[in-house]
Every structure is written in structure tokens, then in C-alpha cells.
Amino acid sequence: DVFSANMAYVDPEFFGMFSFEFVSGGPEGLRDESSVVLSDKLAVTLFGTTDVVNRTLTHVVRETTKEVRIAGVYKEQPQNSSFHYRDSFMNFENFFDEFKNVREDDWRESSTLFVMIDDPARVPTVHKQLQSYVANNNQVREDFVIREFVLDRFDEMAFRDRADDTRTWTWDAPSVAVV
């Protein structure tokens, strides 16, 4: 049987930044690029149970297929979460293997960089450090010129995403998104 799933590609550290409750397995399995984590809802749809850690499934993207091991199952995110629409996650390194027509320097795809800054006093310094990448981006991608990189608090991202029509991770989120 073939089922569609709304998969996202993330760094393994993603789950250390956001609140996901794992019912079995865990996010550390994503360090293995041949692993996937599923929502409990998707696990039940595919297998009839959430007891699926170490089982395999075939991941299909267009003409590409890959056998992947299930490393964990997490509780479906609440409706007001920016990640509610994601059924599964794989290691980001898989993205360019599976979408060969996307250039690695093409940030126009739905790429979002989450940065955790524990000390709010450091935000201006980090913002300034990020600006050194503007010239590099504009030199490599003359067709995709940017003015600056911005840092938004997570709880404000959905508002900017809608206003700028950027269609990043939080664009789909309800107006008051929480994780």
C-alpha cells in the first residue's frame, strides 16, 4: 500500500529545540541517515500500532525509493503547533539525495534555520555575525539577492512569514502558534 505523508528534513538537533513527546524510540536515531521518525497517527495508519521502532518502510520520492528504519514514534503535535502538519522527519542530509534538481545553494526552497540563543542579550551580536553571509549568498546567487538575515523570536515567525509570504515552516501555523 502507498500512503502520502507530510515529511520534513531536519538536523538531528531539531528535537532538542522543540517539544516532541516520543512514545517509543527517540530522535537520536536520526543521526543515522537511513532512519525516520513518525507521528503516532502515521504509525497507526501504516502499521495499525505505534510499536514500530526498528521496522522498515519504503520511502518513495518520485522515481527514487529508499528503505528506511523507523527510529522513533512521537505524539502528533497539537493543532496550534507550527509542526502539526508534519507526519514524519528524516535527516536533512537526505534532502538533496532525493531532490536532485534542487541546488544546495538554493535557499528559495522551504529552508528555515532555527537558532537557539539562551541569552537574549546576545541576539544583536548573533544578528550582526549572520550578516557576513549576505555578501557570500549574493555572490553565489546573483538571481537571489538578499538584503539581510533576520532573527525572529519563534512565537513571532508565523506573523512575518505571512506578511512576507515566505512560505517557511511556520507559514501554515495558526495565528497563535506554539510548540
mmCIF file of N, CA and C in Angstrom, residues 1 5 10 13 20 22 39 61 71 77 84 90 92 94 96-97 117 124 130-131 135 141 143 156 159 170-171 176:
data_model
loop_
_atom_site.group_PDB
_atom_site.id
_atom_site.type_symbol
_atom_site.label_atom_id
_atom_site.label_comp_id
_atom_site.label_asym_id
_atom_site.label_seq_id
_atom_site.Cartn_x
_atom_site.Cartn_y
_atom_site.Cartn_z
ATOM 1 N N ASP A 1 0.838 -1.186 0.000
ATOM 2 C CA ASP A 1 0.000 0.000 0.000
ATOM 3 C C ASP A 1 0.879 1.244 0.000
ATOM 4 N N ALA A 5 2.637 11.173 3.094
ATOM 5 C CA ALA A 5 2.966 11.719 4.410
ATOM 6 C C ALA A 5 3.632 13.065 4.202
ATOM 7 N N VAL A 10 15.237 17.439 8.718
ATOM 8 C CA VAL A 10 15.766 18.237 9.822
ATOM 9 C C VAL A 10 17.138 17.723 10.243
ATOM 10 N N GLU A 13 19.499 17.642 15.764
ATOM 11 C CA GLU A 13 19.359 18.529 16.918
ATOM 12 C C GLU A 13 17.994 19.216 16.984
ATOM 13 N N PHE A 20 8.704 17.590 21.556
ATOM 14 C CA PHE A 20 8.058 16.423 20.964
ATOM 15 C C PHE A 20 8.096 15.332 22.020
ATOM 16 N N PHE A 22 8.054 11.543 22.655
ATOM 17 C CA PHE A 22 8.217 10.262 21.975
ATOM 18 C C PHE A 22 7.546 9.160 22.773
ATOM 19 N N SER A 39 4.958 10.257 13.305
ATOM 20 C CA SER A 39 3.935 10.602 14.292
ATOM 21 C C SER A 39 3.185 9.323 14.661
ATOM 22 N N VAL A 61 10.060 8.982 -3.260
ATOM 23 C CA VAL A 61 10.024 10.367 -3.721
ATOM 24 C C VAL A 61 10.211 10.316 -5.227
ATOM 25 N N ALA A 71 13.048 4.914 13.633
ATOM 26 C CA ALA A 71 13.857 5.119 14.840
ATOM 27 C C ALA A 71 13.023 5.581 16.025
ATOM 28 N N GLN A 77 1.638 16.396 17.023
ATOM 29 C CA GLN A 77 1.689 17.740 17.595
ATOM 30 C C GLN A 77 0.278 18.338 17.680
ATOM 31 N N HIS A 84 2.378 20.872 13.414
ATOM 32 C CA HIS A 84 1.230 19.972 13.402
ATOM 33 C C HIS A 84 1.096 19.243 12.069
ATOM 34 N N MET A 90 12.993 13.146 8.577
ATOM 35 C CA MET A 90 14.216 12.432 8.212
ATOM 36 C C MET A 90 15.392 13.379 8.343
ATOM 37 N N PHE A 92 18.285 15.745 7.443
ATOM 38 C CA PHE A 92 18.354 16.730 6.359
ATOM 39 C C PHE A 92 19.288 16.288 5.230
ATOM 40 N N ASN A 94 19.394 13.753 3.639
ATOM 41 C CA ASN A 94 18.651 13.024 2.610
ATOM 42 C C ASN A 94 18.008 13.936 1.570
ATOM 43 N N PHE A 96 18.897 16.436 -0.468
ATOM 44 C CA PHE A 96 19.493 16.646 -1.788
ATOM 45 C C PHE A 96 19.694 15.332 -2.538
ATOM 46 N N ASP A 97 19.732 14.217 -1.827
ATOM 47 C CA ASP A 97 19.769 12.920 -2.495
ATOM 48 C C ASP A 97 18.434 12.633 -3.169
ATOM 49 N N ILE A 117 19.191 30.844 21.053
ATOM 50 C CA ILE A 117 20.073 31.771 21.769
ATOM 51 C C ILE A 117 19.532 31.883 23.186
ATOM 52 N N PRO A 124 21.638 40.751 19.381
ATOM 53 C CA PRO A 124 22.235 41.712 18.446
ATOM 54 C C PRO A 124 23.597 41.255 17.902
ATOM 55 N N LEU A 130 25.613 37.080 11.519
ATOM 56 C CA LEU A 130 24.937 36.474 10.361
ATOM 57 C C LEU A 130 25.075 37.314 9.100
ATOM 58 N N GLN A 131 25.206 38.617 9.258
ATOM 59 C CA GLN A 131 25.255 39.499 8.090
ATOM 60 C C GLN A 131 26.486 39.256 7.221
ATOM 61 N N ALA A 135 26.873 38.845 1.715
ATOM 62 C CA ALA A 135 27.703 39.042 0.514
ATOM 63 C C ALA A 135 28.003 37.716 -0.160
ATOM 64 N N ARG A 141 24.618 33.584 -5.649
ATOM 65 C CA ARG A 141 23.273 33.582 -6.237
ATOM 66 C C ARG A 141 22.865 34.993 -6.638
ATOM 67 N N ASP A 143 20.879 35.754 -8.805
ATOM 68 C CA ASP A 143 19.445 35.751 -9.101
ATOM 69 C C ASP A 143 18.598 35.696 -7.832
ATOM 70 N N GLU A 156 6.980 34.741 16.978
ATOM 71 C CA GLU A 156 6.644 35.835 16.057
ATOM 72 C C GLU A 156 6.841 35.446 14.588
ATOM 73 N N PHE A 159 3.863 35.330 11.967
ATOM 74 C CA PHE A 159 3.366 36.627 11.520
ATOM 75 C C PHE A 159 4.224 37.181 10.383
ATOM 76 N N THR A 170 6.644 27.961 9.460
ATOM 77 C CA THR A 170 5.572 28.472 10.308
ATOM 78 C C THR A 170 4.453 29.129 9.517
ATOM 79 N N TRP A 171 4.556 29.185 8.212
ATOM 80 C CA TRP A 171 3.537 29.862 7.409
ATOM 81 C C TRP A 171 2.172 29.224 7.592
ATOM 82 N N VAL A 176 -1.720 32.011 16.358
ATOM 83 C CA VAL A 176 -1.023 31.968 17.624
ATOM 84 C C VAL A 176 -0.387 30.574 17.716
#
